[in-house]
Amino acid sequence: MPEWIITIVKILVIVFGFVMGVASLLTLVGDRKQSAKIQNRIGPNRATLFGLDIQFFKNLGISHFIADGIKMVLKENTIPNGANKFLHGLAPSLVFLPGLFGWAVIPFMDTYCTGDITVLANYQEVCSGEEKRYFQIMHMEVGLLYAFAITAISVYGAAIAGWASNNKYSLIGGLRSSAQMISYEVAIGLSLAGVILVYGTLDLNEMVRMQGHQMWGIVPMWGVFVQPVAFFMFFLAGMAETKRAPFDVPEGESEIVAGYITEYSSMKFGVMQLGEYAATVFIGSLVAIMFFGGWQVPFLYGDGFHFGTPTGTPDVAVPYALIVLLRIGSMVIKTLFFVWLQFMMRWTLPRFRYDQIMTLGWKILLPLGLANLVITALLSAIF
Amino acid sequence: MPVLTINGTEVEVDRGTTLLKAAAVAGYEVPHFCYHPALSSPANCRMCLVEVEGAPKLMPGCYNQVNDGMIVHTESDRVKRARKAVLEFILVNHPVDCPICDKAGECKLQDYYFAYDAQESRMRAEKQHKVKVYPIGPRVVYDGERCILCTRCIRFCEEITGTGELTLADRGDKAEVRTFPGQDLDNDYSLCTVDVCPVGALTSRDFRFKRRVWLLTSTDSVCTGCEMGCNIHLDHFRNTTERYRPRYNPAVNDYWMCDDGRLSYKALNEGRLEHPMLNGAQATWHTIAGAAASKLAAVIEKNGASSVGFVISPQATSEDLFLAKMFAETAIGEGVRLFINGNDPGSSDELLIRADKNPNRAGARLVFGGLDGVGDASALADALEAGELEAVYMMGTELGAARGRVEAGLDDVGLFVLQAAHQGGVLLDAAHVALPAATHAEKRGTFVNCDAVVQTVDQAYPPNADALPDWQIFMKVAGAMGHKLPFTFLRQIQDRMFEASEAPEPEETATEEAPAPAE
Amino acid sequence: MARTINVVPQERVPKTFWEKSYVPEIMRGLAVTIRQFGRNTFSRKENRDTFTIEYPESGTSHYPERYRGRHRLMLREDGQVRCVACMCCSTICPANCIHIEAGEHDDPTVEKYPAVFVIDELRCIVCGLCVEACPCDAIRMDTGVHMQPRFDRTTAFHARDEMMSRGGLSLATKGGRDAVNEDYTW
Ligand code: SF4
Ligand code: SF4
Ligand code: SF4
Ligand code: SF4
Ligand code: FES
């Protein structure tokens, strides 16, 4: 099969199958049903599916969600008087697309090995055949930088949306979102500096491979164990980047209507929303990759389970196909878990005040990140 | 001059001043119904009772005059009890149908009730019923039940207009205000009785039920009905003018204004030119200014400035006229033929109504340094008929009797630019370029009245649709023709204008002789 | 009858280090939401905390007496509209959704009536202030009928006659409860 067909298939499966699937499922289950349960409500349970009056489907609320989607597409697209039509139309894609582009470098599994795999005593897997990158859309040495370079663009989307709407609330929302996102870019960057120091690479897949190592033969070398502070910082700042509660001052509906999305309707609004969900999923996957071993399953290597230092033959041999499935499943489940966690945070915490957000970003996370970086550098110089 | 003490404050006032006015000087308001500063005092309502030390009974403050050494109390318990009693007495037969009363919100009885009475009715018998919705005149409706028989309206017709149509008929609790047999309350100032009526007994047929007064916002303005320029409160709601009320100015109109002027507010809302129009099609200011400029420039290029007729309007403010002058001089050029349109003269009287039905001819005269050599509307028609004009640039749509001839003549000119607040019927159809202007409710400016009193109008609300103040339009068109008129704010125009005309600047507000007692 | 309000000044409790770091507190918060989620999802119906009452299955019998439903305009004895177009309701309406145009009534004792009276239900926030403001008991929201979902916006404007069709007689008498007191002797 030519390379480009494979790429297209990968894009379709990952972006449309996984990301969009998860993102849209989240709008339903995460945002509606789950929040309803948490708040002692029932949530959507009325609409029937294709007229089938089955209580189970009604309770799931799936048809509500489909109807919502259809509604989004069919609704009137209004552009306020005096808005800059071009920029107003451009902004949603600027918010939405970066969240998708970032997925190009996310590995869902290690390279696919056509030959046999031997696991060395230093936990490295050596492939005797060809290594094919079936589970990552695009391999990039500087994948991490790419991911953040691309996602940082979405701040333009929010700022432009705020400005182009010709509405004071939108403008305030746009300003808030740019201030917030720029502040937290700094924290994210600093928290990652420590991680990069430890793993010594920017290649995301390489990073995950490194996390297959075991410390003292028992604890996997996951980011969360070697860089716990960075994990907290990254998770916090990442949530702030998605502009969702408790960091949703840019929308702040009690103060500024809906912030920079105030003047958006129909599918443009839908795309804005979807962009936020996609960003949530993206942050979830990054947390999984950098701090929780990505596709790694503890003790599972290319040829099976090794407990303790690998000796050449696995303690429990596992067929390669199953290993592939296990690893993909591991990645997906970890991602979903962190997405779920972000949602729980959203329904648990009240919105930060604007000054609190700034204090957290500049006065707490920034010094913390610097300290973390210095200490990590010292430690890695010593060991 | 007598010196007296009012509530402990010593004041010195002229001999012959009433206690009520003296109290106003001392800073105390004495409630009153029948007293009106411009009318005589019959002292029949007893609301203004004050306590004078040494006098056995309370005295009506609106009638009794000051004496040297008097000690007066206007807020003592006795006075307060008396006020309460008077109000209760007035309210015995009052219907208190405030929900359907147009006066509610600006009613003296309501205000005083809340301030001085504020108790539940103790009246248990059926109230005396009288006439409701009585058409006492063509523009005024009378409600006998609400009338508190203060006779202000009667005295107005006797003392101010001298027409004396009204009187009190019947007696006791059957008394009502009536016209003399065979007469109607139809003098030219009849709607002023609605203003002087302290309650909702007299209502204006025009304003009746139209809007609750508490929804109105009031802006100080000037009536444009004739060159008297009566000072008005321009009451508006959601960018629509809903009524005029006279505003006290002793130098011009005192407390009054005529009915025609009062109803002239309707023109502010009707038949407005809303958008710039280019050959009958809606355009934007950007395109229209360029189009007007190039067309005008083409005519001037071809036939010279003397083929352009520039028509100014005596309805425009002085600032607009000043800009019109600058526009004519710079953008059109030397030799332009000047005309002035405007409403035809009408009736006049001794009181307020003046024959010239335009508010600012005097201002035009000042700005243009006299109007000699400026033809009127019929001169414009003559010039059109003689084929002397290739282009006409006209402010306003008031043409008077010459309207028909001008309209016919305009069909033949190569370029007709209409800059007006109104469509002017056929004029809009004839216009190649139509520029929507703001009315005097929608901009600030000054008018000069027949007695050379310079008066300002305030902006009540933003211009309707695409309209702009005339001076801004002139600047736009002149700018598009390459002549930049150097103004940004109205203030700059005024500075330049008063410098040029040596006219005195208007005083900030109408001179209110301190402290005038409330109406 | 002045009411006394006791103000007890509260000491500010200084935060501990862990509280300031938020982390344990966030954990506790998460525990609460997760517990609630679990209880409302997995336990048996009667053990759930859900307090949603489902309409229309549940009927309206549990509604409080003063539930605010769709508006109605009350009637006079002769079936005419009771409203006198005083516009107190449209003045107080925080949503500016009541549009009234007053007309001159043929009967001089009635004098003023609403020639046009429209409530825009899409704007109405069902606050009930209009009912409070009405001096004539002419508008009520005691129908118990919900605001309805609709396919066409134009149907959301309730015209006078439609609201009158839900109307009824008011018990209030002109001039107040005991306007004419029979027991009163001169
Ligand atoms: S006159 Fe005054 S008190 Fe009497 S009904 Fe009218 S508003 Fe009410
Ligand atoms: S109609 Fe008005 S002004 Fe005239 S007597 Fe009655 S209350 Fe006074
Ligand atoms: S319920 Fe409230 S919002 Fe609705 S019409 Fe009445 S006053 Fe207005
Ligand atoms: S409903 Fe009541 S408050 Fe509203 S206009 Fe009619 S009488 Fe007045
Ligand atoms: S008696 Fe003095 S104001 Fe009427």
CSV table of N, CA and C in Angstrom, one decimal, chain A residues 33-43 45-46 59 76 232 340-341 344-345 347-349 352 356 360 364, chain C residues 20 22-23 25-30 33-34 36-37 40-41 45 48-57 153:
chain,number,residue,atom,x,y,z
A,33,LYS,N,-25.1,13.9,30.9
A,33,LYS,CA,-25.6,12.9,31.8
A,33,LYS,C,-24.8,12.9,33.1
A,34,GLN,N,-23.4,13.0,33.0
A,34,GLN,CA,-22.6,12.9,34.2
A,34,GLN,C,-22.9,14.1,35.1
A,35,SER,N,-22.9,15.3,34.5
A,35,SER,CA,-23.2,16.5,35.3
A,35,SER,C,-24.5,16.4,36.0
A,36,ALA,N,-25.5,15.8,35.2
A,36,ALA,CA,-26.8,15.7,35.8
A,36,ALA,C,-26.8,14.8,37.0
A,37,LYS,N,-26.1,13.7,36.9
A,37,LYS,CA,-26.0,12.7,38.0
A,37,LYS,C,-25.3,13.4,39.2
A,38,ILE,N,-24.3,14.1,38.9
A,38,ILE,CA,-23.5,14.7,40.0
A,38,ILE,C,-24.4,15.7,40.7
A,39,GLN,N,-25.2,16.4,39.9
A,39,GLN,CA,-26.1,17.5,40.5
A,39,GLN,C,-27.5,17.0,40.9
A,40,ASN,N,-27.6,15.7,41.1
A,40,ASN,CA,-28.9,15.1,41.5
A,40,ASN,C,-30.0,15.4,40.5
A,41,ARG,N,-29.6,15.5,39.2
A,41,ARG,CA,-30.7,15.6,38.2
A,41,ARG,C,-30.8,14.3,37.4
A,42,ILE,N,-31.6,14.4,36.4
A,42,ILE,CA,-31.8,13.2,35.6
A,42,ILE,C,-31.0,13.4,34.3
A,43,GLY,N,-31.1,14.6,33.8
A,43,GLY,CA,-30.4,14.8,32.5
A,43,GLY,C,-31.4,14.5,31.3
A,45,ASN,N,-33.6,12.8,28.8
A,45,ASN,CA,-34.1,11.4,28.7
A,45,ASN,C,-35.4,11.4,28.0
A,46,ARG,N,-35.6,12.3,27.1
A,46,ARG,CA,-36.9,12.4,26.5
A,46,ARG,C,-37.0,11.9,25.0
A,59,ASN,N,-33.1,7.0,28.1
A,59,ASN,CA,-32.4,7.4,29.3
A,59,ASN,C,-31.0,7.8,28.9
A,76,GLU,N,-30.1,29.1,12.2
A,76,GLU,CA,-29.7,30.3,11.4
A,76,GLU,C,-28.3,30.7,11.8
A,232,PHE,N,1.5,17.7,38.1
A,232,PHE,CA,0.5,18.6,38.6
A,232,PHE,C,0.4,19.9,37.8
A,340,TRP,N,-12.0,12.1,31.5
A,340,TRP,CA,-13.0,12.0,32.5
A,340,TRP,C,-12.6,12.8,33.8
A,341,LEU,N,-11.4,12.8,34.2
A,341,LEU,CA,-10.9,13.5,35.3
A,341,LEU,C,-11.1,15.0,35.1
A,344,MET,N,-14.6,15.7,35.7
A,344,MET,CA,-15.0,15.7,37.1
A,344,MET,C,-14.6,17.0,37.8
A,345,MET,N,-13.4,17.4,37.4
A,345,MET,CA,-12.9,18.7,38.0
A,345,MET,C,-13.8,19.8,37.6
A,347,TRP,N,-16.9,19.7,37.2
A,347,TRP,CA,-18.2,19.7,37.9
A,347,TRP,C,-18.0,19.8,39.4
A,348,THR,N,-16.7,19.8,39.8
A,348,THR,CA,-16.4,19.8,41.2
A,348,THR,C,-16.0,21.2,41.7
A,349,LEU,N,-15.2,21.9,40.9
A,349,LEU,CA,-14.7,23.2,41.3
A,349,LEU,C,-15.5,24.4,40.8
A,352,PHE,N,-12.6,29.9,39.0
A,352,PHE,CA,-11.6,30.8,39.6
A,352,PHE,C,-12.0,32.2,39.3
A,356,GLN,N,-7.3,35.3,40.7
A,356,GLN,CA,-6.8,34.0,41.2
A,356,GLN,C,-6.1,33.3,40.1
A,360,LEU,N,-2.3,32.2,40.2
A,360,LEU,CA,-1.9,30.8,40.1
A,360,LEU,C,-0.9,30.7,39.0
A,364,ILE,N,2.5,31.2,41.3
A,364,ILE,CA,2.7,29.9,41.9
A,364,ILE,C,3.3,29.0,40.8
C,20,LYS,N,-4.0,25.7,51.3
C,20,LYS,CA,-3.6,26.7,50.4
C,20,LYS,C,-3.1,26.0,49.1
C,22,TYR,N,-4.5,23.6,47.7
C,22,TYR,CA,-5.7,23.1,47.1
C,22,TYR,C,-5.8,21.6,46.9
C,23,VAL,N,-4.6,21.0,46.8
C,23,VAL,CA,-4.6,19.6,46.3
C,23,VAL,C,-5.5,18.7,47.1
C,25,GLU,N,-7.9,19.4,49.1
C,25,GLU,CA,-9.3,19.9,49.0
C,25,GLU,C,-9.9,19.5,47.7
C,26,ILE,N,-9.2,19.6,46.7
C,26,ILE,CA,-9.7,19.2,45.4
C,26,ILE,C,-10.0,17.7,45.4
C,27,MET,N,-9.1,17.0,46.0
C,27,MET,CA,-9.4,15.5,46.1
C,27,MET,C,-10.7,15.3,46.9
C,28,ARG,N,-10.9,16.0,47.9
C,28,ARG,CA,-12.1,15.8,48.7
C,28,ARG,C,-13.3,16.2,47.9
C,29,GLY,N,-13.2,17.3,47.1
C,29,GLY,CA,-14.3,17.7,46.3
C,29,GLY,C,-14.6,16.6,45.2
C,30,LEU,N,-13.5,16.1,44.6
C,30,LEU,CA,-13.7,15.0,43.7
C,30,LEU,C,-14.4,13.8,44.3
C,33,THR,N,-18.1,14.6,44.4
C,33,THR,CA,-18.8,14.5,43.1
C,33,THR,C,-18.9,13.0,42.6
C,34,ILE,N,-17.8,12.3,42.8
C,34,ILE,CA,-17.7,10.9,42.3
C,34,ILE,C,-18.7,10.1,43.1
C,36,GLN,N,-21.4,11.1,44.5
C,36,GLN,CA,-22.8,11.5,44.1
C,36,GLN,C,-23.1,10.9,42.8
C,37,PHE,N,-22.1,10.9,41.9
C,37,PHE,CA,-22.3,10.3,40.6
C,37,PHE,C,-22.6,8.8,40.7
C,40,ASN,N,-26.1,8.2,42.2
C,40,ASN,CA,-27.3,8.5,41.4
C,40,ASN,C,-27.3,7.7,40.1
C,41,THR,N,-26.2,7.0,39.8
C,41,THR,CA,-26.2,6.2,38.6
C,41,THR,C,-26.4,4.7,38.9
C,45,LYS,N,-33.3,2.9,42.6
C,45,LYS,CA,-34.0,4.2,42.4
C,45,LYS,C,-34.3,4.9,43.7
C,48,ARG,N,-31.5,6.9,45.4
C,48,ARG,CA,-30.9,8.0,44.7
C,48,ARG,C,-31.3,9.4,45.3
C,49,ASP,N,-30.4,10.4,45.1
C,49,ASP,CA,-30.7,11.7,45.6
C,49,ASP,C,-31.5,12.6,44.6
C,50,THR,N,-31.7,12.0,43.4
C,50,THR,CA,-32.3,12.8,42.3
C,50,THR,C,-33.6,13.4,42.8
C,51,PHE,N,-33.7,14.7,42.6
C,51,PHE,CA,-35.0,15.3,43.0
C,51,PHE,C,-35.7,15.8,41.8
C,52,THR,N,-35.3,15.5,40.6
C,52,THR,CA,-36.0,16.0,39.5
C,52,THR,C,-37.4,15.4,39.4
C,53,ILE,N,-38.4,16.2,39.2
C,53,ILE,CA,-39.8,15.7,39.1
C,53,ILE,C,-40.2,15.8,37.6
C,54,GLU,N,-40.6,14.7,37.1
C,54,GLU,CA,-40.8,14.6,35.6
C,54,GLU,C,-42.2,15.0,35.3
C,55,TYR,N,-42.2,16.0,34.3
C,55,TYR,CA,-43.5,16.5,33.8
C,55,TYR,C,-43.6,15.9,32.4
C,56,PRO,N,-44.8,15.5,31.9
C,56,PRO,CA,-46.1,15.6,32.5
C,56,PRO,C,-46.5,14.4,33.3
C,57,GLU,N,-45.6,13.3,33.4
C,57,GLU,CA,-46.0,12.1,34.1
C,57,GLU,C,-46.5,12.4,35.5
C,153,ARG,N,-41.9,31.1,16.0
C,153,ARG,CA,-41.8,32.2,16.9
C,153,ARG,C,-43.1,33.1,17.0
